[in-house]
GROMACS .gro file of C-alpha atoms in nm:
model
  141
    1UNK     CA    1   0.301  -0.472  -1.298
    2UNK     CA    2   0.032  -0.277  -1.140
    3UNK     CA    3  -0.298  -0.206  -1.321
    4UNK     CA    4  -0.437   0.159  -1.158
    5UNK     CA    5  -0.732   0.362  -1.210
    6UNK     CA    6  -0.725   0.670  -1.003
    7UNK     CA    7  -0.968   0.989  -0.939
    8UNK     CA    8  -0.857   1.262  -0.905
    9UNK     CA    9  -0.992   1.595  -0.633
   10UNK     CA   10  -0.858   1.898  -0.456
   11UNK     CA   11  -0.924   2.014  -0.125
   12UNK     CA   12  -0.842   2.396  -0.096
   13UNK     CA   13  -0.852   2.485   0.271
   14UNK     CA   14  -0.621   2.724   0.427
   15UNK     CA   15  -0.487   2.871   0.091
   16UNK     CA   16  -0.324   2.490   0.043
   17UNK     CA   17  -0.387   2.281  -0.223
   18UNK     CA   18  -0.376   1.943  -0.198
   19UNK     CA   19  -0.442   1.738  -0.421
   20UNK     CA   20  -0.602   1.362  -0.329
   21UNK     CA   21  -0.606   1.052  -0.533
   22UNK     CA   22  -0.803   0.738  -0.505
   23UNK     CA   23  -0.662   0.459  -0.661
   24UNK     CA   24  -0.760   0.140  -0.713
   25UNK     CA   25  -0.466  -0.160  -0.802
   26UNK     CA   26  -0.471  -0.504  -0.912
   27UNK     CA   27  -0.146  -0.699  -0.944
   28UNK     CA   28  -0.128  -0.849  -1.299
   29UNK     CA   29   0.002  -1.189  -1.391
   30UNK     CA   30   0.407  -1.106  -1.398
   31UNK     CA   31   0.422  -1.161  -1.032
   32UNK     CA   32   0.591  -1.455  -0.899
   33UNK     CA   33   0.353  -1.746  -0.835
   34UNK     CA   34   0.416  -1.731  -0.420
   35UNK     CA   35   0.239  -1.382  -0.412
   36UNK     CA   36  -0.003  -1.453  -0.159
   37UNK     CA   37  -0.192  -1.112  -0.228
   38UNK     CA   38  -0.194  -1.142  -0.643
   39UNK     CA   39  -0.527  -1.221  -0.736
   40UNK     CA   40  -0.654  -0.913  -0.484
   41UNK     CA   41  -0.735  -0.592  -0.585
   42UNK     CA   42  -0.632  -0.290  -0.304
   43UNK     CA   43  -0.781   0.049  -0.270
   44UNK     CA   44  -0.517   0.325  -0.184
   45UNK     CA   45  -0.571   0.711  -0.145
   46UNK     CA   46  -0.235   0.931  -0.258
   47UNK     CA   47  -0.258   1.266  -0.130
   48UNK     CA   48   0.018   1.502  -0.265
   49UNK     CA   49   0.090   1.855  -0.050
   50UNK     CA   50   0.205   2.166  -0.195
   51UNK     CA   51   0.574   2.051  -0.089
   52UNK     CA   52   0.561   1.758  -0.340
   53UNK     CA   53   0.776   1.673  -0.503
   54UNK     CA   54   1.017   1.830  -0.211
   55UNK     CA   55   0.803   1.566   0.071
   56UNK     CA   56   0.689   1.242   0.009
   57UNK     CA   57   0.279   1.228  -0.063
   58UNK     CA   58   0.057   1.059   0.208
   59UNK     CA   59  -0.039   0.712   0.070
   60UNK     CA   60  -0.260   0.496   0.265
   61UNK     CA   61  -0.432   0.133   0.174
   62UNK     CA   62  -0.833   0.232   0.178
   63UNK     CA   63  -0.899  -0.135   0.138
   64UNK     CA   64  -0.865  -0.368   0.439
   65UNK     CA   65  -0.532  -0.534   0.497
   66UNK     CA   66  -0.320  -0.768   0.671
   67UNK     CA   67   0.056  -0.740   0.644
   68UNK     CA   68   0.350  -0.691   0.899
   69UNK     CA   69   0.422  -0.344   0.770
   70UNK     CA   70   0.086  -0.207   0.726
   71UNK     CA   71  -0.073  -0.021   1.036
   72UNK     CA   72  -0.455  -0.051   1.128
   73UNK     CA   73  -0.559   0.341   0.960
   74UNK     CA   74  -0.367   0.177   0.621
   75UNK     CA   75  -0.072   0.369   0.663
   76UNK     CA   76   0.208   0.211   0.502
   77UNK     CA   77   0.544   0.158   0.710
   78UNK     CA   78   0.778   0.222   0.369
   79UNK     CA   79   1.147   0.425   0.382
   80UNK     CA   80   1.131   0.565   0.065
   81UNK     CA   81   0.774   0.766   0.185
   82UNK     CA   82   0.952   0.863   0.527
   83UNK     CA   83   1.266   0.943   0.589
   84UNK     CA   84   1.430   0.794   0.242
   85UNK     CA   85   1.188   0.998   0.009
   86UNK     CA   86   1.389   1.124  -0.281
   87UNK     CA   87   1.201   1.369  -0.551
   88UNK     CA   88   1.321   1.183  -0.836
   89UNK     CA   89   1.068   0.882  -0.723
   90UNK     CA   90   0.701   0.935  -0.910
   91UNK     CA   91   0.388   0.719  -0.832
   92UNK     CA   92   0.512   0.413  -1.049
   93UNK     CA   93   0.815   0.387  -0.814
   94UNK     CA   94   0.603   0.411  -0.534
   95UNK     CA   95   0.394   0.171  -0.637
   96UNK     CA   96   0.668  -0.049  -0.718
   97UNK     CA   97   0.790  -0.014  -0.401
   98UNK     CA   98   0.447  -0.109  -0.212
   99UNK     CA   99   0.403  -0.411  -0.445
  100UNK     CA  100   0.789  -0.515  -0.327
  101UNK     CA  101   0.693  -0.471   0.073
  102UNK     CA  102   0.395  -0.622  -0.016
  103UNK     CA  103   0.571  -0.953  -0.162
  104UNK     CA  104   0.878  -0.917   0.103
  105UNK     CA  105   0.753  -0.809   0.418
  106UNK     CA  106   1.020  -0.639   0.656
  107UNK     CA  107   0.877  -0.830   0.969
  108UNK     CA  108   1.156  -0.675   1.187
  109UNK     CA  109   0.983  -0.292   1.104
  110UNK     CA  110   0.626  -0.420   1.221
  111UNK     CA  111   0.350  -0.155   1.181
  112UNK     CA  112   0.125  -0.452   1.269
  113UNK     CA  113   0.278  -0.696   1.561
  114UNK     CA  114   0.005  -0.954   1.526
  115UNK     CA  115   0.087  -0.985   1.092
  116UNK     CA  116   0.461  -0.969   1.141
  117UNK     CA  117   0.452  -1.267   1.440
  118UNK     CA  118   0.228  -1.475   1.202
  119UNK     CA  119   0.467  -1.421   0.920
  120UNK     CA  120   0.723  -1.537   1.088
  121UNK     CA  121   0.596  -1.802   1.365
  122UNK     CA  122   0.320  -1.902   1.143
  123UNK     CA  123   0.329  -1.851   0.749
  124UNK     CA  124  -0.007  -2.136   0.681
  125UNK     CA  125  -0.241  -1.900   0.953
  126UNK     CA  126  -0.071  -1.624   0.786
  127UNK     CA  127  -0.144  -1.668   0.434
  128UNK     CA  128  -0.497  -1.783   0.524
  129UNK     CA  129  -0.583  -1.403   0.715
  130UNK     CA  130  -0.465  -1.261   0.408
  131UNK     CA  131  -0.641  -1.487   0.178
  132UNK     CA  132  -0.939  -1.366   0.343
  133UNK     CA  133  -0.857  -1.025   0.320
  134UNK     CA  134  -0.806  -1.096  -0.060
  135UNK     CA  135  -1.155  -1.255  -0.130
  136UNK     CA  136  -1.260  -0.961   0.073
  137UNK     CA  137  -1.101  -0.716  -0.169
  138UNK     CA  138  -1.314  -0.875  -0.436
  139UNK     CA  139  -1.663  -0.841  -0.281
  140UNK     CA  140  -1.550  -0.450  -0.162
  141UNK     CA  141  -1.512  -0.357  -0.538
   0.00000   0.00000   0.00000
């Protein structure tokens, strides 16, 4: 389960409204005990568009990370916010999903090259770069 606390603001330029979210998650205690990124807690913005719940809101990690299908801006590399958005999924499932990618990464959809060959070549260097991107997450709350 995901703890969240967001704030919420709107941005009103152009005659759109959008409306922007910055969240803050921690991963509780029912993960499994491999979860390499469970004792972190992540920033993440959620923008939503005028066209949601039609198009998939823009959701990007604010905190620093290191995983094979996160790019370098935060930007998460995730079907169901591209081309498998559905309108029937709501911020818990999207959340869901990102704690899922986050626990399985899909090395073989790399957003980052470098995270997805250490996954895979290298799980002990990889699990120390993101322990140090976890201890980071601590210090950047």
């Amino acid at each position: 389960m995901w703890g969240m606390s967001a704030a919420g603001s709107s941005d009103r330029r152009n005659s759109h409204s959008r409306e922007k979210y910055q969240c803050r998650t921690q991963q509780s205690a029912f993960c499994a005990q491999q979860w390499i990124y469970k004792h972190g807690t992540f920033k993440l913005t959620i923008e939503f568009t005028e066209e949601y719940p039609n198009k998939p809101p823009t959701v990007r990690f604010v905190s620093k990370m290191f995983h094979p299908n996160v790019y370098a801006d935060g930007s998460i590399c995730l079907d169901i916010l591209q081309n498998r958005w559905s309108p029937t999924y709501d911020v818990s499932s999207i959340l869901t999903s990102i704690q899922s990618l986050l626990d399985e990464p899909n090395p073989n959809s790399p957003a980052n090259s470098q995270a997805a060959q250490l996954y895979q070549e290298n799980k002990r260097e990889y699990e120390k770069r993101v322990s140090a991107i976890v201890e980071q997450s601590w210090r950047d709350c």
